[in-house]
C-alpha cells in the first residue's frame, strides 16, 4: 500500500470465545458431536422465552411505526422508563438525556474506547472479558492494562494491586468493573465497590461498569449497581437485554451517563458518544419499544427470579462434579452464568494428552499442539492445549483462560444447559477428561 494501512492496535483484537468455534467446526466435519460451552447464549442452550414476552414482541411488530427510524439516542419513552428505574435506587439521579442506545454492548464498548485519548488507559479486571480488553488495547496500541482478580479469594479484586497500578501509572483515566463478572461469575462485594469509588475519587478517574448481568444473581447474592454507590464520581453504566431477557439477537444495549455535570472533560466524552450514534442515525428500534412493556410487566420479576434460581441450581450441580478434582482451584459462582476453573500450579505439562479414538481427529488435534517432529509447540498455552484435547476427545467446547488476558491456566464454562441430564453428562465428561489428562 502507498502508506501503512493497518494500525498497531489491530493486533490486539481477538475473541477466543468464537475463535474456538473454528476448531470445533473442523472436528464436527470429522464426526465429533460438540457440546457448546464457549458462549453465553441462553437461547442456544434451550432456554424458552415465556409466551407473554413473545406476544408483546409480535404485537409491536404489527405497528407500522416500528419499521421507521427512531431518535438517535433511542426511544424517548424507553429512556424515560430506564431513567426512572435507575433513580428509584436512591443513588445518582439521571434523565432520559443521560441514556444512549447502541447496537448491543459490543457496539457500545467499541465506541467507548474509540473516543478515549490514545495515550489514556482504562484499567480492567483480569481474567478479562475479551471484548473490553481487546478494544482497550487496540485503542492504545498496547497490551491491556489490568488489575488481578484472585482465584484464592473468591475471585475478588486485589485492591492493593489496583491501587498501585493506578497510583504509579498517570495514564490511567478510568477503572472498568464487570459486575457480576464475566468470566468468573464473581459478584463484587459492596465494600469492594466503595473502595474502587474511593480510588477513582482520589486520582480523579471515571468509572466504567459493564452491568449486562446486574439482575442475574442467585444463591443468596445481590449485585450493587454503579448508580447506587458512585456518589459524585463521573461514570458510565453499560446495560442491555441480551442476557437478562434474554434476547441476544436483538443487539440492544445502552449507556447511562452519571455525574456529567461534575467534570467538563467527562461531559465532552459523553457528548462524543452521543454524536457517534447520531452519525449512524440510530440503533435498532423494535427491541427498544418492547423494553418498558416487558421489564415493566410484574410478570417479568417473577420470571427472572425463577430463571436465576435455575441457574443457581445448575451452578451447584457443576460444583458437585468439578470441585472433587484436587488439582483444580474451584470457586462457586453467584452471578452471571459462567464459571472459571483454574489448574493449580504445576498441574499442566506440555506432554499431556487425551485418548482420541478417531484417527483423523487425533491427527488433527496433534497438528494443532505439536511441531512436525512431534514435540510440543511452545507458542500454545498449556490450558489451550488441554482445551483442544478436551474438544477432540470429549466433544466439549470450552474457552482457555489464558485467552482472557490472564497468566492463569484454566478454562471457562457456561451454566446455561437447561436439560439437567445433558448438563450432568457434559460436566462429568469434563471432569473425566481432566483426570485422564492430568494422569497422562
XYZ file of C-alpha atoms in Angstrom:
440
model
C 0.000 0.000 0.000
C 1.052 3.601 -0.530
C 1.061 4.181 3.241
C 0.852 1.852 6.198
C -2.747 0.587 6.236
C -3.218 -1.342 9.469
C -2.962 0.335 12.871
C -0.643 -1.059 15.530
C -3.619 -1.656 17.791
C -5.268 -4.084 15.358
C -3.087 -6.960 16.547
C -4.732 -6.687 19.986
C -8.159 -7.541 18.589
C -9.022 -11.152 19.437
C -12.066 -13.112 20.591
C -11.186 -16.657 21.588
C -14.796 -17.298 22.653
C -15.645 -17.520 18.959
C -12.186 -18.463 17.648
C -12.501 -21.849 19.346
C -15.604 -22.435 17.204
C -13.385 -22.641 14.111
C -11.525 -25.583 15.673
C -14.784 -27.207 16.780
C -16.266 -26.882 13.300
C -13.264 -28.717 11.831
C -13.837 -31.580 14.267
C -17.569 -31.526 13.629
C -16.910 -32.233 9.942
C -14.981 -35.322 11.052
C -17.959 -36.634 13.012
C -17.361 -35.232 16.510
C -20.598 -34.230 18.286
C -19.981 -30.888 20.002
C -21.364 -29.605 23.303
C -21.040 -25.824 23.137
C -19.876 -24.398 26.477
C -17.964 -21.491 24.943
C -20.516 -18.708 24.601
C -23.187 -17.171 26.836
C -26.273 -17.607 24.677
C -29.179 -18.941 26.784
C -31.330 -19.488 23.701
C -28.738 -21.829 22.194
C -28.863 -23.856 25.417
C -32.620 -24.469 25.194
C -33.992 -21.506 27.160
C -37.533 -20.602 26.081
C -38.942 -17.103 26.442
C -42.394 -17.046 28.071
C -45.243 -16.726 25.605
C -46.339 -13.383 27.111
C -42.951 -11.866 26.162
C -43.236 -13.248 22.642
C -46.760 -11.810 22.399
C -45.529 -8.317 23.334
C -42.810 -8.501 20.680
C -45.159 -9.821 17.994
C -47.749 -7.143 18.801
C -45.118 -4.419 18.400
C -44.206 -5.841 15.007
C -47.780 -5.225 13.834
C -47.407 -1.467 14.349
C -46.297 0.446 11.263
C -44.063 2.908 13.120
C -41.928 0.005 14.395
C -40.231 -0.060 10.992
C -39.103 3.574 10.905
C -36.006 5.258 12.310
C -36.042 6.207 15.955
C -34.295 9.170 17.662
C -30.510 8.828 17.572
C -30.203 8.394 21.344
C -33.082 5.918 21.404
C -36.831 5.981 22.005
C -37.696 8.744 24.499
C -40.384 6.694 26.273
C -37.897 3.857 26.820
C -35.139 6.158 28.048
C -37.586 7.805 30.470
C -38.597 4.360 31.743
C -34.964 3.323 32.289
C -34.042 6.622 33.960
C -36.963 6.157 36.372
C -35.720 2.642 37.228
C -32.221 3.938 37.950
C -33.468 6.881 40.003
C -35.617 4.556 42.122
C -32.400 3.022 43.520
C -31.894 6.215 45.504
C -28.365 6.893 44.325
C -27.263 9.077 41.443
C -30.140 10.733 39.555
C -30.365 10.895 35.761
C -32.732 11.966 32.991
C -33.567 10.442 29.628
C -30.850 12.657 28.114
C -28.251 10.701 30.119
C -29.083 7.493 28.222
C -27.965 6.493 24.741
C -28.769 3.254 22.901
C -26.287 1.172 20.920
C -26.449 -1.954 18.779
C -25.650 -4.243 21.675
C -22.904 -3.720 24.235
C -20.299 -4.817 21.712
C -21.076 -1.632 19.794
C -21.105 0.437 22.997
C -17.770 -0.974 24.168
C -16.139 -0.306 20.820
C -17.369 3.292 20.809
C -16.295 3.945 24.399
C -12.651 3.041 23.856
C -12.566 4.553 20.370
C -13.041 8.075 21.720
C -10.621 7.876 24.637
C -7.326 9.661 24.006
C -4.710 7.298 22.565
C -2.340 7.862 25.484
C -5.017 7.393 28.162
C -5.804 3.996 29.625
C -8.740 2.242 31.277
C -7.632 -0.463 33.698
C -9.846 -3.555 33.843
C -10.053 -6.879 35.679
C -8.011 -9.972 34.789
C -9.142 -12.528 33.780
C -10.610 -10.017 31.352
C -13.678 -10.198 29.159
C -12.189 -10.182 25.663
C -14.426 -7.517 24.119
C -13.272 -4.959 26.695
C -9.596 -5.912 26.881
C -9.181 -6.158 23.105
C -10.936 -2.848 22.418
C -8.971 -1.015 25.134
C -5.667 -2.476 23.977
C -6.439 -1.732 20.327
C -7.197 1.918 21.050
C -3.884 2.266 22.924
C -1.867 0.036 20.554
C -0.521 -1.692 23.632
C -1.276 -4.793 25.673
C -4.259 -4.480 28.053
C -3.733 -2.853 31.452
C -5.318 -4.981 34.177
C -5.800 -5.493 37.903
C -5.932 -9.001 39.341
C -8.963 -10.995 40.353
C -7.811 -13.511 42.968
C -8.922 -17.146 42.476
C -7.778 -17.903 46.023
C -10.133 -15.250 47.439
C -13.466 -15.952 45.702
C -12.221 -14.122 42.585
C -12.487 -10.794 44.439
C -10.344 -7.934 43.079
C -6.880 -7.445 44.526
C -7.443 -3.863 45.647
C -3.787 -3.270 46.520
C -2.813 -4.301 43.004
C -5.450 -1.956 41.559
C -4.411 0.952 43.776
C -0.704 0.660 42.988
C -1.243 0.338 39.244
C -3.441 3.424 39.256
C -1.072 5.374 41.517
C 2.053 4.675 39.500
C 0.535 4.928 36.012
C -0.583 8.524 35.373
C -2.060 7.500 32.014
C -4.930 5.687 33.740
C -8.120 7.745 33.386
C -10.733 5.105 34.205
C -11.447 1.845 36.022
C -13.558 -0.894 34.466
C -15.849 -3.006 36.653
C -17.726 -6.018 35.240
C -20.387 -6.814 37.815
C -21.405 -9.615 38.016
C -18.184 -10.678 36.389
C -17.577 -12.444 33.123
C -15.691 -14.839 33.031
C -15.548 -15.714 36.757
C -19.160 -15.433 37.949
C -17.967 -13.317 40.893
C -20.226 -10.607 42.334
C -18.384 -7.547 43.663
C -18.917 -7.066 47.421
C -20.310 -3.670 48.447
C -17.143 -2.837 50.413
C -15.013 -3.555 47.337
C -17.123 -1.289 45.147
C -16.940 1.508 47.701
C -13.145 1.204 47.799
C -12.981 1.419 43.990
C -15.076 4.590 44.151
C -12.586 5.983 46.694
C -9.666 5.188 44.379
C -11.424 6.872 41.445
C -12.112 9.912 43.611
C -8.514 10.126 44.866
C -6.988 10.046 41.392
C -9.744 11.940 39.535
C -10.807 8.991 37.354
C -14.090 7.948 35.811
C -15.725 4.559 36.375
C -16.962 2.272 33.615
C -19.296 -0.527 34.699
C -20.409 -3.361 32.429
C -23.672 -4.350 34.129
C -25.181 -6.614 31.488
C -25.603 -9.294 34.210
C -26.674 -6.955 37.033
C -30.024 -8.720 37.516
C -28.639 -12.247 37.142
C -27.641 -13.295 40.667
C -28.503 -16.383 42.695
C -27.743 -18.497 45.769
C -28.250 -15.521 48.070
C -26.094 -12.958 46.236
C -27.056 -9.362 45.458
C -25.262 -7.176 42.918
C -24.973 -3.446 43.665
C -25.352 -1.155 40.670
C -22.843 1.578 39.936
C -25.676 4.100 40.287
C -26.115 3.113 43.938
C -22.509 3.604 45.039
C -20.876 6.088 42.664
C -21.573 9.230 44.740
C -20.262 12.260 42.778
C -17.672 10.392 40.662
C -18.232 10.549 36.865
C -19.199 7.189 35.431
C -20.896 5.137 32.742
C -23.015 2.034 33.219
C -23.457 -0.317 30.267
C -26.671 -2.347 30.258
C -28.730 -4.406 27.837
C -31.315 -7.128 27.287
C -29.197 -9.800 25.606
C -28.637 -11.782 28.833
C -31.480 -10.654 31.084
C -34.458 -11.138 28.790
C -32.647 -12.942 27.144
C -32.670 -11.636 23.565
C -29.041 -11.661 22.386
C -30.006 -11.421 18.735
C -31.763 -8.107 19.332
C -28.369 -6.329 19.652
C -29.869 -3.833 22.057
C -27.772 -2.180 24.739
C -27.438 1.261 26.270
C -25.151 3.512 28.268
C -26.209 5.526 31.288
C -24.033 8.584 31.989
C -23.616 9.537 35.642
C -22.471 12.915 37.027
C -21.828 14.559 33.672
C -22.078 17.928 35.376
C -19.192 17.122 37.734
C -16.428 17.140 35.089
C -16.377 19.051 31.805
C -13.900 16.680 30.139
C -16.102 13.713 31.009
C -19.158 15.580 29.725
C -17.426 16.146 26.369
C -16.607 12.439 26.237
C -20.286 11.541 26.735
C -21.252 14.079 24.062
C -18.818 12.437 21.633
C -20.515 9.075 22.248
C -23.907 10.637 21.531
C -22.549 12.279 18.377
C -21.111 8.973 17.181
C -24.553 7.411 17.358
C -26.064 10.456 15.609
C -23.740 9.887 12.653
C -25.029 6.300 12.442
C -28.621 7.687 12.651
C -29.872 5.296 15.370
C -29.808 1.823 16.896
C -32.339 -0.969 16.387
C -35.842 0.232 17.232
C -38.035 -2.832 17.827
C -36.316 -4.137 20.979
C -36.247 -0.607 22.426
C -40.015 -0.347 22.033
C -40.560 -3.595 23.934
C -38.401 -2.733 26.974
C -40.965 -0.736 29.024
C -43.685 -3.262 28.233
C -41.591 -6.319 29.170
C -39.392 -5.040 32.011
C -42.305 -3.021 33.403
C -44.630 -6.034 33.497
C -44.965 -7.541 37.027
C -44.587 -10.995 35.463
C -41.009 -10.184 34.451
C -39.661 -10.057 38.002
C -41.223 -13.461 38.770
C -39.814 -14.904 35.540
C -36.330 -13.507 36.210
C -36.262 -14.779 39.786
C -37.234 -18.281 38.686
C -34.667 -18.234 35.882
C -31.951 -17.087 38.300
C -32.933 -19.844 40.726
C -32.474 -22.413 37.957
C -29.023 -21.047 37.095
C -28.095 -21.238 40.773
C -29.196 -24.866 40.941
C -27.081 -25.704 37.902
C -24.090 -23.943 39.471
C -24.431 -26.298 42.459
C -24.539 -29.355 40.175
C -21.373 -28.215 38.399
C -19.722 -27.547 41.759
C -20.560 -31.061 42.977
C -18.919 -32.539 39.882
C -15.796 -30.415 39.374
C -14.857 -29.417 42.921
C -13.858 -33.026 43.589
C -10.702 -32.703 41.454
C -7.836 -31.724 43.818
C -5.679 -30.197 41.056
C -8.301 -27.510 40.408
C -8.985 -24.207 42.137
C -12.768 -24.088 42.078
C -14.978 -21.199 43.208
C -18.738 -21.367 43.402
C -20.448 -18.695 41.307
C -23.122 -16.221 42.407
C -23.775 -14.090 39.331
C -23.862 -14.115 35.517
C -23.787 -17.621 34.059
C -20.152 -18.631 33.832
C -17.549 -20.325 35.957
C -13.791 -20.066 35.587
C -11.848 -23.103 36.786
C -8.097 -22.845 37.349
C -5.455 -25.596 37.273
C -3.159 -25.432 40.275
C 0.463 -24.526 39.559
C 2.439 -27.385 38.071
C -0.617 -29.463 37.133
C -0.370 -28.856 33.387
C 2.562 -30.149 31.360
C 3.345 -29.870 27.636
C 3.337 -33.646 27.092
C -0.144 -34.392 28.440
C -2.910 -35.563 26.146
C -6.234 -37.369 25.958
C -7.001 -40.560 24.078
C -8.733 -39.766 20.790
C -10.295 -42.845 19.178
C -10.907 -41.277 15.765
C -7.565 -41.385 13.933
C -8.312 -38.374 11.731
C -9.420 -36.306 14.711
C -6.358 -37.375 16.685
C -4.014 -36.381 13.885
C -5.711 -33.016 13.510
C -5.524 -32.071 17.192
C -1.902 -33.249 17.330
C -1.124 -30.886 14.450
C -2.632 -28.017 16.456
C -0.475 -28.537 19.531
C 2.729 -30.182 18.247
C 5.503 -29.409 15.796
C 6.095 -31.593 12.737
C 8.576 -33.695 14.715
C 6.022 -34.368 17.436
C 7.498 -32.050 20.044
C 5.066 -29.704 21.842
C 4.637 -26.240 20.329
C 5.917 -23.580 22.709
C 3.549 -20.923 21.339
C 0.454 -22.833 22.530
C -0.551 -22.076 26.121
C -0.851 -25.177 28.282
C -4.527 -24.551 29.042
C -5.270 -24.097 25.346
C -3.578 -27.436 24.690
C -5.910 -29.023 27.243
C -8.947 -27.315 25.697
C -8.078 -28.658 22.240
C -7.729 -32.221 23.522
C -10.964 -31.943 25.525
C -12.692 -30.797 22.356
C -11.293 -33.690 20.312
C -11.718 -36.467 22.882
C -14.903 -35.453 24.697
C -16.567 -33.111 22.206
C -16.884 -30.316 24.802
C -16.050 -26.780 23.680
C -14.765 -24.541 26.494
C -12.552 -21.436 26.420
C -8.973 -21.289 27.796
C -8.446 -18.666 30.486
C -5.087 -17.662 29.027
C -7.194 -16.105 26.266
C -8.850 -13.797 28.816
C -5.728 -11.692 29.248
C -4.544 -13.769 32.214
C -1.372 -15.542 33.286
C -3.528 -18.178 34.990
C -4.142 -21.557 33.362
C -7.686 -22.854 33.226
C -10.950 -22.684 31.318
C -14.355 -21.002 31.320
C -17.657 -22.845 31.107
C -21.270 -21.682 30.993
C -24.071 -22.611 33.417
C -26.731 -22.486 30.739
C -27.644 -26.059 29.775
C -31.297 -26.359 30.796
C -31.548 -30.122 30.298
C -30.033 -31.313 33.572
C -29.306 -34.815 32.274
C -27.266 -33.247 29.466
C -25.653 -30.851 31.967
C -24.531 -33.720 34.210
C -23.293 -35.738 31.223
C -21.305 -32.777 29.852
C -19.607 -31.840 33.112
C -18.906 -35.437 34.030
C -17.137 -35.691 30.662
C -15.145 -32.549 31.500
C -14.182 -33.956 34.921
C -13.195 -37.343 33.477
C -11.220 -35.583 30.753
C -9.335 -33.520 33.343
C -8.474 -36.589 35.423
C -7.267 -38.562 32.410
C -5.315 -35.598 31.025
C -3.503 -34.892 34.279
C -2.605 -38.556 34.707
C -1.277 -38.966 31.153
